[in-house]
mmCIF file of C-alpha atoms (C1' of nucleotides) in Angstrom:
data_model
loop_
_atom_site.group_PDB
_atom_site.id
_atom_site.type_symbol
_atom_site.label_atom_id
_atom_site.label_comp_id
_atom_site.label_asym_id
_atom_site.label_seq_id
_atom_site.Cartn_x
_atom_site.Cartn_y
_atom_site.Cartn_z
ATOM 1 C CA MET A 1 -35.685 2.707 -74.929
ATOM 2 C CA ALA A 2 -34.035 2.173 -72.297
ATOM 3 C CA SER A 3 -31.319 -0.223 -73.776
ATOM 4 C CA PRO A 4 -27.582 0.203 -73.291
ATOM 5 C CA PRO A 5 -26.009 1.041 -76.180
ATOM 6 C CA PRO A 6 -25.301 -1.731 -77.953
ATOM 7 C CA LYS A 7 -21.978 -3.103 -78.928
ATOM 8 C CA GLY A 8 -21.317 -1.281 -82.304
ATOM 9 C CA GLU A 9 -23.191 1.183 -81.837
ATOM 10 C CA SER A 10 -22.439 4.725 -80.375
ATOM 11 C CA PHE A 11 -24.330 6.256 -78.009
ATOM 12 C CA ASP A 12 -23.491 9.888 -76.374
ATOM 13 C CA PHE A 13 -25.100 11.586 -74.034
ATOM 14 C CA GLU A 14 -25.817 15.337 -75.384
ATOM 15 C CA ASP A 15 -26.861 16.218 -71.641
ATOM 16 C CA PRO A 16 -23.754 16.560 -69.517
ATOM 17 C CA ARG A 17 -26.177 15.724 -66.452
ATOM 18 C CA ALA A 18 -27.009 12.720 -68.414
ATOM 19 C CA GLN A 19 -23.741 12.088 -68.960
ATOM 20 C CA GLU A 20 -22.430 12.298 -65.366
ATOM 21 C CA ALA A 21 -25.991 10.390 -64.319
ATOM 22 C CA MET A 22 -24.057 7.240 -66.309
ATOM 23 C CA GLY A 23 -21.593 7.274 -64.183
ATOM 24 C CA SER A 24 -18.425 5.321 -64.361
ATOM 25 C CA ALA A 25 -20.276 3.410 -65.865
ATOM 26 C CA SER A 26 -20.204 2.571 -69.457
ATOM 27 C CA ALA A 27 -21.341 -0.265 -68.568
ATOM 28 C CA SER A 28 -24.670 0.766 -66.836
ATOM 29 C CA TYR A 29 -27.731 2.498 -68.253
ATOM 30 C CA SER A 30 -30.156 3.948 -66.376
ATOM 31 C CA PRO A 31 -33.476 5.476 -67.722
ATOM 32 C CA PRO A 32 -32.497 8.849 -67.942
ATOM 33 C CA GLY A 33 -36.281 9.911 -66.976
ATOM 34 C CA GLY A 34 -35.528 8.297 -63.857
ATOM 35 C CA VAL A 35 -32.381 9.246 -63.035
ATOM 36 C CA PHE A 36 -32.488 12.800 -63.952
ATOM 37 C CA GLY A 37 -36.037 13.644 -62.015
ATOM 38 C CA ILE A 38 -36.456 16.193 -64.679
ATOM 39 C CA SER A 39 -39.928 17.343 -64.839
ATOM 40 C CA PRO A 40 -42.045 16.664 -67.773
ATOM 41 C CA PRO A 41 -43.014 19.587 -69.645
ATOM 42 C CA GLU A 42 -46.326 20.975 -69.463
ATOM 43 C CA SER A 43 -48.580 20.091 -71.495
ATOM 44 C CA SER A 44 -49.617 23.872 -73.031
ATOM 45 C CA ARG A 45 -47.986 23.985 -76.750
ATOM 46 C CA ARG A 46 -46.464 27.008 -75.427
ATOM 47 C CA ASP A 47 -44.800 25.420 -72.349
ATOM 48 C CA SER A 48 -44.239 22.443 -74.176
ATOM 49 C CA ARG A 49 -41.525 24.374 -76.064
ATOM 50 C CA LYS A 50 -39.751 25.665 -73.062
ATOM 51 C CA ARG A 51 -36.510 25.120 -71.654
ATOM 52 C CA ARG A 52 -35.420 22.777 -74.346
ATOM 53 C CA LYS A 53 -32.427 22.583 -72.828
ATOM 54 C CA ASP A 54 -33.169 21.265 -69.759
ATOM 55 C CA ARG A 55 -34.642 17.950 -71.383
ATOM 56 C CA PRO A 56 -33.115 14.816 -70.835
ATOM 57 C CA SER A 57 -31.200 13.864 -74.236
ATOM 58 C CA TRP A 58 -28.939 10.983 -75.459
ATOM 59 C CA VAL A 59 -27.617 10.286 -78.603
ATOM 60 C CA LYS A 60 -27.168 6.836 -80.171
ATOM 61 C CA HIS A 61 -25.851 6.443 -83.760
ATOM 62 C CA THR A 62 -27.070 3.361 -85.680
ATOM 63 C CA PHE A 63 -28.286 1.635 -89.065
ATOM 64 C CA THR A 64 -31.384 1.287 -87.870
ATOM 65 C CA PRO A 65 -32.817 3.911 -86.141
ATOM 66 C CA HIS A 66 -36.602 2.938 -87.181
ATOM 67 C CA PHE A 67 -36.757 0.006 -84.808
ATOM 68 C CA ASP A 68 -35.258 0.280 -81.571
ATOM 69 C CA GLY A 69 -37.800 -1.982 -79.812
ATOM 70 C CA HIS A 70 -40.579 0.964 -79.312
ATOM 71 C CA LEU A 71 -43.488 2.254 -80.738
ATOM 72 C CA TRP A 72 -42.986 5.508 -82.387
ATOM 73 C CA ARG A 73 -45.126 7.690 -84.193
ATOM 74 C CA LYS A 74 -43.725 10.602 -86.618
ATOM 75 C CA TYR A 75 -45.023 13.832 -85.713
ATOM 76 C CA GLY A 76 -42.919 16.017 -87.744
ATOM 77 C CA GLN A 77 -40.063 16.301 -90.294
ATOM 78 C CA LYS A 78 -37.959 19.433 -91.163
ATOM 79 C CA ASN A 79 -34.875 20.315 -93.435
ATOM 80 C CA ILE A 80 -32.171 21.412 -91.586
ATOM 81 C CA LYS A 81 -29.359 23.547 -92.097
ATOM 82 C CA ASP A 82 -26.178 22.508 -93.164
ATOM 83 C CA SER A 83 -27.406 18.989 -93.395
ATOM 84 C CA VAL A 84 -28.342 16.940 -96.506
ATOM 85 C CA PHE A 85 -30.935 14.575 -94.801
ATOM 86 C CA PRO A 86 -34.385 15.808 -93.580
ATOM 87 C CA ARG A 87 -34.706 15.111 -89.830
ATOM 88 C CA LEU A 88 -37.557 12.994 -88.740
ATOM 89 C CA TYR A 89 -39.411 13.428 -85.421
ATOM 90 C CA TYR A 90 -40.872 10.479 -83.270
ATOM 91 C CA ARG A 91 -42.393 10.461 -79.976
ATOM 92 C CA CYS A 92 -43.822 7.546 -78.156
ATOM 93 C CA SER A 93 -47.385 6.226 -79.507
ATOM 94 C CA TYR A 94 -48.132 6.000 -75.806
ATOM 95 C CA ARG A 95 -47.890 9.690 -75.121
ATOM 96 C CA GLU A 96 -51.479 10.314 -74.723
ATOM 97 C CA ASP A 97 -52.441 6.859 -73.433
ATOM 98 C CA LYS A 98 -49.501 6.369 -70.574
ATOM 99 C CA GLN A 99 -47.926 10.421 -70.623
ATOM 100 C CA CYS A 100 -45.050 9.036 -72.154
ATOM 101 C CA LEU A 101 -42.858 11.563 -73.031
ATOM 102 C CA ALA A 102 -40.255 9.608 -74.821
ATOM 103 C CA SER A 103 -38.982 11.131 -78.009
ATOM 104 C CA LYS A 104 -36.619 11.033 -80.644
ATOM 105 C CA LEU A 105 -35.265 12.481 -83.734
ATOM 106 C CA VAL A 106 -33.666 10.748 -86.386
ATOM 107 C CA GLN A 107 -31.011 12.042 -88.733
ATOM 108 C CA GLN A 108 -29.526 10.722 -91.582
ATOM 109 C CA GLU A 109 -25.574 11.216 -91.952
ATOM 110 C CA ASN A 110 -24.236 10.234 -94.566
ATOM 111 C CA HIS A 111 -24.475 8.228 -97.526
ATOM 112 C CA GLU A 112 -23.059 4.881 -96.512
ATOM 113 C CA ASP A 113 -24.155 1.721 -97.058
ATOM 114 C CA PRO A 114 -25.912 1.334 -94.428
ATOM 115 C CA PRO A 115 -26.799 4.902 -93.806
ATOM 116 C CA LEU A 116 -25.548 5.953 -90.535
ATOM 117 C CA PHE A 117 -28.157 7.540 -88.567
ATOM 118 C CA LYS A 118 -28.101 9.711 -85.651
ATOM 119 C CA VAL A 119 -30.485 9.362 -82.899
ATOM 120 C CA THR A 120 -31.346 11.745 -80.304
ATOM 121 C CA TYR A 121 -33.836 10.147 -77.344
ATOM 122 C CA THR A 122 -35.244 12.880 -75.492
ATOM 123 C CA TYR A 123 -36.964 11.354 -72.372
ATOM 124 C CA GLU A 124 -37.039 8.132 -71.519
ATOM 125 C CA HIS A 125 -40.372 5.828 -71.758
ATOM 126 C CA THR A 126 -42.921 6.109 -68.938
ATOM 127 C CA CYS A 127 -45.157 3.790 -70.583
ATOM 128 C CA ASN A 128 -43.597 0.866 -69.997
ATOM 129 C CA THR A 129 -45.052 -1.181 -72.405
ATOM 130 C CA ALA A 130 -42.977 -4.293 -73.868
ATOM 131 C CA PRO A 131 -40.795 -3.232 -76.726
ATOM 132 C CA VAL A 132 -41.695 -4.708 -80.084
ATOM 133 C CA PRO A 133 -43.036 -8.101 -80.090
ATOM 134 C CA THR A 134 -40.351 -9.745 -79.293
ATOM 135 C CA PRO A 135 -40.464 -13.274 -81.411
ATOM 136 C CA ASP A 136 -40.786 -16.064 -79.820
ATOM 137 C CA VAL A 137 -38.017 -17.751 -81.847
ATOM 138 C CA VAL A 138 -35.117 -19.421 -81.478
ATOM 139 C CA ALA A 139 -32.981 -19.116 -84.582
ATOM 140 C CA GLU A 140 -29.448 -19.810 -84.626
ATOM 141 C CA LEU A 141 -27.260 -20.639 -87.244
ATOM 142 C CA PRO A 142 -23.498 -22.140 -86.777
ATOM 143 C CA ALA A 143 -21.425 -19.229 -87.525
ATOM 144 C CA PRO A 144 -19.416 -20.170 -90.930
ATOM 145 C CA ALA A 145 -15.661 -20.667 -90.665
ATOM 146 C CA THR A 146 -14.829 -17.478 -92.695
ATOM 147 C CA GLY A 147 -16.180 -15.867 -89.355
ATOM 148 C CA ASP A 148 -19.068 -14.282 -91.212
ATOM 149 C CA ALA A 149 -21.839 -14.664 -88.493
ATOM 150 C CA LEU A 150 -25.366 -14.543 -88.154
ATOM 151 C CA PHE A 151 -26.882 -15.712 -84.962
ATOM 152 C CA LEU A 152 -29.959 -14.892 -83.561
ATOM 153 C CA ARG A 153 -31.860 -15.836 -80.559
ATOM 154 C CA PHE A 154 -35.183 -14.931 -78.968
ATOM 155 C CA ASN A 155 -36.743 -15.676 -75.845
ATOM 156 C CA SER A 156 -39.561 -14.132 -75.416
ATOM 157 C CA THR A 157 -43.424 -13.932 -74.232
ATOM 158 C CA GLY A 158 -43.755 -11.382 -76.992
ATOM 159 C CA ALA A 159 -47.258 -11.024 -77.429
ATOM 160 C CA GLY A 160 -48.737 -10.082 -81.244
ATOM 161 C CA HIS A 161 -47.948 -6.600 -82.009
ATOM 162 C CA ARG A 162 -50.558 -3.952 -83.111
ATOM 163 C CA ASP A 163 -48.015 -2.060 -85.223
ATOM 164 C CA ALA A 164 -47.091 -4.044 -87.967
ATOM 165 C CA HIS A 165 -47.493 -2.100 -90.667
ATOM 166 C CA ARG A 166 -45.957 0.825 -89.887
ATOM 167 C CA MET A 167 -42.683 -1.209 -89.453
ATOM 168 C CA GLU A 168 -43.606 -2.301 -92.513
ATOM 169 C CA GLN A 169 -43.440 1.061 -93.874
ATOM 170 C CA GLU A 170 -40.339 1.944 -92.081
ATOM 171 C CA ARG A 171 -38.481 -0.670 -93.001
ATOM 172 C CA HIS A 172 -38.675 0.894 -96.764
ATOM 173 C CA TYR A 173 -36.530 3.480 -95.324
ATOM 174 C CA GLN A 174 -34.027 1.298 -94.972
ATOM 175 C CA GLN A 175 -31.384 0.847 -97.567
ATOM 176 C CA PRO A 176 -31.895 -2.095 -99.702
ATOM 177 C CA ALA A 177 -29.988 -5.189 -98.923
ATOM 178 C CA ALA A 178 -26.179 -4.916 -100.314
ATOM 179 C CA PRO A 179 -22.994 -6.366 -99.459
ATOM 180 C CA GLY A 180 -21.625 -3.905 -97.326
ATOM 181 C CA TRP A 181 -24.352 -3.712 -94.243
ATOM 182 C CA PRO A 182 -23.202 -5.152 -90.806
ATOM 183 C CA SER A 183 -23.687 -8.879 -90.431
ATOM 184 C CA MET A 184 -25.232 -9.236 -86.679
ATOM 185 C CA MET A 185 -25.483 -10.971 -83.539
ATOM 186 C CA LEU A 186 -27.402 -10.639 -80.968
ATOM 187 C CA SER A 187 -29.316 -12.693 -77.805
ATOM 188 C CA PHE A 188 -32.342 -11.470 -76.645
ATOM 189 C CA ASP A 189 -33.907 -12.482 -73.665
ATOM 190 C CA SER A 190 -36.928 -10.089 -73.055
ATOM 191 C CA ASN A 191 -38.123 -12.119 -69.869
ATOM 192 C CA SER A 192 -34.744 -11.358 -68.330
ATOM 193 C CA GLN A 193 -33.897 -8.161 -69.950
ATOM 194 C CA GLN A 194 -31.250 -8.927 -71.208
ATOM 195 C CA HIS A 195 -29.691 -8.934 -74.380
ATOM 196 C CA GLU A 196 -27.002 -8.344 -76.430
ATOM 197 C CA GLN A 197 -26.389 -6.934 -79.668
ATOM 198 C CA CYS A 198 -23.151 -6.497 -82.054
ATOM 199 C CA THR A 199 -23.765 -5.331 -85.156
ATOM 200 C CA PHE A 200 -20.351 -5.069 -87.768
ATOM 201 C CA PRO A 201 -19.439 -4.887 -90.921
ATOM 202 C CA SER A 202 -18.621 -7.696 -93.121
ATOM 203 C CA GLU A 203 -19.020 -8.892 -96.805
ATOM 204 C CA LEU A 204 -21.871 -10.949 -95.549
ATOM 205 C CA PRO A 205 -22.545 -13.631 -98.263
ATOM 206 C CA PRO A 206 -25.898 -13.565 -99.483
ATOM 207 C CA THR A 207 -26.583 -17.075 -98.443
ATOM 208 C CA ALA A 208 -25.614 -16.289 -94.850
ATOM 209 C CA SER A 209 -27.664 -13.019 -94.657
ATOM 210 C CA SER A 210 -30.550 -14.482 -95.807
ATOM 211 C CA SER A 211 -31.318 -17.276 -98.354
ATOM 212 C CA SER A 212 -29.830 -19.930 -96.622
ATOM 213 C CA PHE A 213 -31.626 -18.732 -93.345
ATOM 214 C CA SER A 214 -34.916 -20.767 -94.167
ATOM 215 C CA THR A 215 -37.954 -21.608 -92.316
ATOM 216 C CA GLU A 216 -36.223 -24.684 -91.091
ATOM 217 C CA GLY A 217 -36.217 -24.670 -87.622
ATOM 218 C CA LEU A 218 -38.369 -21.878 -87.230
ATOM 219 C CA PRO A 219 -42.285 -21.707 -86.382
ATOM 220 C CA ALA A 220 -44.178 -21.619 -89.471
ATOM 221 C CA PRO A 221 -45.291 -18.248 -90.630
ATOM 222 C CA PRO A 222 -48.534 -17.125 -88.593
ATOM 223 C CA SER A 223 -51.316 -17.125 -91.090
ATOM 224 C CA THR A 224 -52.414 -13.408 -92.050
ATOM 225 C CA THR A 225 -55.176 -13.907 -90.040
ATOM 226 C CA ASP A 226 -53.942 -11.356 -87.600
ATOM 227 C CA GLY A 227 -55.378 -12.886 -84.316
ATOM 228 C CA GLY A 228 -52.503 -12.027 -82.643
ATOM 229 C CA GLY A 229 -52.287 -8.190 -83.479
ATOM 230 C CA ASP A 230 -52.269 -6.351 -86.574
ATOM 231 C CA GLY A 231 -49.863 -8.837 -88.285
ATOM 232 C CA PHE A 232 -46.519 -7.554 -87.394
ATOM 233 C CA SER A 233 -45.603 -11.193 -86.347
ATOM 234 C CA THR A 234 -42.388 -12.678 -85.214
ATOM 235 C CA TRP A 235 -42.126 -13.682 -88.684
ATOM 236 C CA ASP A 236 -41.942 -10.477 -90.121
ATOM 237 C CA SER A 237 -39.775 -9.561 -87.547
ATOM 238 C CA LEU A 238 -37.265 -12.148 -88.732
ATOM 239 C CA LYS A 239 -37.652 -11.041 -92.127
ATOM 240 C CA TYR A 240 -37.000 -7.588 -91.828
ATOM 241 C CA GLY A 241 -34.209 -8.234 -89.442
ATOM 242 C CA LEU A 242 -32.435 -10.709 -92.058
ATOM 243 C CA ASN A 243 -33.465 -9.226 -95.528
ATOM 244 C CA ASP A 244 -33.681 -5.973 -95.147
ATOM 245 C CA HIS A 245 -31.166 -5.600 -91.888
ATOM 246 C CA VAL A 246 -33.383 -4.014 -89.797
ATOM 247 C CA HIS A 247 -31.384 -5.403 -86.864
ATOM 248 C CA PHE A 248 -33.246 -5.266 -83.092
ATOM 249 C CA GLY A 249 -31.854 -2.801 -80.882
ATOM 250 C CA ASP A 250 -32.898 -1.310 -77.753
ATOM 251 C CA HIS A 251 -35.124 -4.150 -76.873
ATOM 252 C CA SER A 252 -34.519 -3.473 -73.203
ATOM 253 C CA TYR A 253 -32.330 -1.905 -70.702
ATOM 254 C CA LEU A 254 -29.842 -4.243 -68.723
ATOM 255 C CA PRO A 255 -28.023 -2.322 -65.957
ATOM 256 C CA ASN A 256 -24.976 -4.677 -65.944
ATOM 257 C CA SER A 257 -24.767 -4.880 -69.402
ATOM 258 C CA GLY A 258 -22.048 -4.134 -71.662
ATOM 259 C CA ASN A 259 -22.172 -0.181 -72.339
ATOM 260 C CA ASP A 260 -18.747 0.702 -74.466
ATOM 261 C CA GLY A 261 -20.197 3.933 -75.129
ATOM 262 C CA ASP A 262 -17.722 5.568 -77.118
ATOM 263 C CA ASP A 263 -16.797 3.098 -79.828
ATOM 264 C CA ASN A 264 -18.151 5.644 -82.379
ATOM 265 C CA TYR A 265 -17.528 5.277 -86.086
ATOM 266 C "C1'" DT B 1 -64.372 6.053 -89.921
ATOM 267 C "C1'" DC B 2 -60.510 5.841 -87.854
ATOM 268 C "C1'" DG B 3 -55.753 5.847 -86.977
ATOM 269 C "C1'" DA B 4 -51.007 7.403 -89.204
ATOM 270 C "C1'" DT B 5 -48.092 10.433 -91.517
ATOM 271 C "C1'" DT B 6 -47.297 15.323 -94.249
ATOM 272 C "C1'" DT B 7 -46.554 19.477 -94.204
ATOM 273 C "C1'" DG B 8 -47.216 24.424 -93.321
ATOM 274 C "C1'" DA B 9 -47.081 27.547 -89.366
ATOM 275 C "C1'" DC B 10 -45.779 28.986 -84.945
ATOM 276 C "C1'" DC B 11 -43.098 30.105 -81.440
ATOM 277 C "C1'" DG B 12 -39.298 28.828 -78.238
ATOM 278 C "C1'" DC B 13 -34.115 29.483 -78.153
ATOM 279 C "C1'" DT B 14 -29.662 31.007 -79.475
ATOM 280 C "C1'" DA C 1 -32.950 36.859 -86.947
ATOM 281 C "C1'" DG C 2 -32.543 32.491 -88.181
ATOM 282 C "C1'" DC C 3 -32.847 28.030 -86.945
ATOM 283 C "C1'" DG C 4 -35.046 23.812 -85.043
ATOM 284 C "C1'" DG C 5 -38.677 21.880 -82.779
ATOM 285 C "C1'" DT C 6 -43.497 20.941 -81.804
ATOM 286 C "C1'" DC C 7 -48.226 21.777 -83.131
ATOM 287 C "C1'" DA C 8 -52.401 20.778 -85.563
ATOM 288 C "C1'" DA C 9 -54.844 20.786 -90.239
ATOM 289 C "C1'" DA C 10 -54.928 18.271 -94.204
ATOM 290 C "C1'" DT C 11 -54.569 13.977 -96.349
ATOM 291 C "C1'" DC C 12 -53.557 9.298 -96.950
ATOM 292 C "C1'" DG C 13 -54.480 4.449 -96.385
ATOM 293 C "C1'" DA C 14 -56.425 0.372 -94.337
#
DNA sequence: TCGATTTGACCGCT
DNA sequence: AGCGGTCAAATCGA
């Protein structure tokens, strides 16, 4: 995921070298893989477990670990000592196809509503695949006078995606909608590889989060004939984002985009 | 039938 | 020795 830590989400490097590579910049971000020049592990099982510490890794705290703009395949789950929640292991779906070594560990950290997840990423994506379908949608709602706001803007050539059902499954892991969920401000422009995101807790009225965010002004939901892929449509993306509070993060990285990096929870 | 997930086992690391 | 990350066979679902 080559993306800068969205505002409102903390983002820390576990590997000191990684942090060093970030440089001054909390404001800039580079794909660790390219920065560190660390060779991928050998393909053999034995070697793949070697020198674990040498692998670049960085940590991100997020409410929506399952939807970060890349396609992940779960390959393991483990109960961790001293942790109530199991740790989930994912790697890039294109691991074989494109020798993409990116992987991530997802671990829920608390019972909050929404629950906070710690996501540890290892290796940068080398698959160069477009992040998850970025909808050809521009949907904006005027911010209510109360200050509660939902702002979505998607500008993208995003093609349909094939991994829809998995997203569907993953979204079920999310907590059900609740008043405490963060509302979201999000601006997307995949063409320019830019996005900004800001999540923050608020007492978002239901009307602002979903029901009033009707189909008005939006393209009609695509037919279920998955001509454009497996059905994980722009429409679905939108619905998930609004109703299940899965937001669109880590769409891409932007060298000069804001990276507060240390606004932890 | 094929691809994704689950889960027990293996093994590196501390 | 115990913990944690990964593998891979079994299972599940579309």
